[in-house]
Amino acid sequence: MVLDGAATVCPSVNMTKHTPQPATPDVFTGSFTQQEPIPQEGIDAALAVLNGGRLHRYNTHGDEIAETALLEEEFAAQMGSKYCLSCASGGYAMATAMRACGVKAGDKVLTNAFTLAPVPGAIASLGATPIFVGVGEDLKIDLDDLAAKTDEADVLLLSHMRGHICDMDRLMQICDAADVKVIEDCAHTMGAKWKDTYSGRHGVLGCYSTQTYKHVNSGEGGLLISDDPDLMARAIMLSGSYMLYTRHRAAPPPEAFEQVRLHTPNISGRMDNLRAAILRPQLRDLDAQAKRWNDRYKVLENGLSGANRLTLINRPADEHYVASSFQFLLLDWADAEIVDFVARCAARGVELKWFGADDPVAFTSKYDSWKYANPTPMPATDRVLKGVMDMRLPLTFSLEDCAQIARIIREEVAISA
Ligand SMILES: *Cc1c(COP(=O)(O)O)cnc(C)c1O
């Protein structure tokens, strides 16, 4: 019976002989969450660690130097910092940086209204309270809002969210003048620079994540850099170095530990040798990978330039970003229009994250989602956040993939217009 029913629509089949075949629908089939494999050199180094069984960073044999100690030495050299500590996660690096700076329960810490959950979460983990600073249409921290709030806290946890680096000269002027210490969250800016200075080298401490979706991939992991011997001695003690800190190679001299070694709690969060082994070859590739990300970013940017009702993010010449993701704004669109647009893109395989959704999907990225911090509404920031669209840009995408994604978004925006 069903077949009979189907048969009644058969005449349309004949019509296709006389009308052009519909083009294959333009649907993107790549995965927005698929990263590249770990380089063979990293796999080999990981196997060597596994074969030795000495995964703990202080479990070394004879004059062996642990992979973690080598990683720290190499990353410090790469960033031009005196010291480096590897640790369990980017979130752990941020909490440790704040603890080293003396942030304690009841304190307030300035941070971005537009960032990801582990940033205010790191502040809350110390019993401190985030004070949110607004975001501009360039997706960078609003420096006027920052200047107005520096009286409220002694520390700014600055998140270079999605790789957008603000005018760091002006930010440091504002913070230095107000005696506010700057800790940088470089989860999305590893390898990026403002002018000639690496992200993470402006503040007293720079924090990085080596989690799968960041610029190097060890599953989970974090790195912390600084030139300050006292802060780094504290951070190393906090991470759980016991009295074995002299085994670190990118650490301050033993004198720096004298005052803190028995006064700093052990809040274990070390990295292990397996992750360090995987990361070392990836760090050597960082600049080449950055170029590949930026090539992809530029294809998307070109493909979307001039699209009606869509705002691209202004990237000043002094901002040398590493574009592991892509953002654009749909400013002043109605919620229903955005929901419809996102659904149509998704139907064509383009996974966009609408950061502005009232009810967050998958993860949170705006200040009013963090109710525990009791945030004060910021209307200008809300207007920007409402329109932020976000897309991951894994290196498994080819330049042709990026051109196709831009074409799909452009067509769907045009339908909305
Ligand atoms: C991922 C991320 C972190 C922290 O990373 P984890 O290693 O996952 O703790 C910090 N800040 C931002 C903006 C991030 O995206």
Tab-separated table of C-alpha atoms and ligand atoms in Angstrom, residues 88-94 114-119 159-163 185-188 207-214 219-222, ligand 1:
chain	number	residue	atom	x	y	z
A	88	ALA	CA	47.884	20.062	35.340
A	89	SER	CA	45.700	22.517	33.377
A	90	GLY	CA	45.288	26.096	32.235
A	91	GLY	CA	42.757	26.623	35.001
A	92	TYR	CA	45.286	25.364	37.537
A	93	ALA	CA	47.951	27.710	36.101
A	94	MET	CA	45.616	30.714	36.587
A	114	PHE	CA	33.735	37.838	27.649
A	115	THR	CA	35.863	34.775	28.386
A	116	LEU	CA	35.336	31.103	29.180
A	117	ALA	CA	34.105	29.483	32.367
A	118	PRO	CA	37.530	28.360	33.739
A	119	VAL	CA	38.602	32.009	34.078
A	159	SER	CA	41.854	36.791	29.230
A	160	HIS	CA	42.936	37.152	25.607
A	161	MET	CA	39.662	35.489	24.760
A	162	ARG	CA	39.554	33.805	21.340
A	163	GLY	CA	42.978	35.242	20.605
A	185	ASP	CA	45.337	34.053	30.364
A	186	CYS	CA	46.966	33.025	27.079
A	187	ALA	CA	44.889	29.907	26.449
A	188	HIS	CA	44.133	31.277	22.950
A	207	CYS	CA	49.189	31.208	31.830
A	208	TYR	CA	48.712	28.706	28.997
A	209	SER	CA	46.566	25.652	28.441
A	210	THR	CA	47.763	22.573	26.556
A	211	GLN	CA	44.294	21.068	26.456
A	212	THR	CA	43.171	19.436	23.196
A	213	TYR	CA	41.394	22.502	21.771
A	214	LYS	CA	44.279	24.924	22.283
A	219	GLY	CA	44.766	16.247	26.370
A	220	GLU	CA	45.000	18.319	29.532
A	221	GLY	CA	47.838	20.466	30.829
A	222	GLY	CA	49.066	23.970	31.585
B	1	LIG	C1	40.621	26.491	27.862
B	1	LIG	C2	40.691	27.808	28.500
B	1	LIG	C3	41.306	28.010	29.728
B	1	LIG	C4	41.803	26.945	30.668
B	1	LIG	O1	42.114	25.803	30.156
B	1	LIG	P1	42.029	24.350	30.850
B	1	LIG	O2	43.366	23.817	30.506
B	1	LIG	O3	40.902	23.673	30.168
B	1	LIG	O4	41.835	24.533	32.309
B	1	LIG	C5	41.439	29.294	30.182
B	1	LIG	N1	40.972	30.331	29.485
B	1	LIG	C6	40.350	30.186	28.315
B	1	LIG	C7	39.851	31.409	27.610
B	1	LIG	C8	40.178	28.923	27.789
B	1	LIG	O5	39.532	28.772	26.631
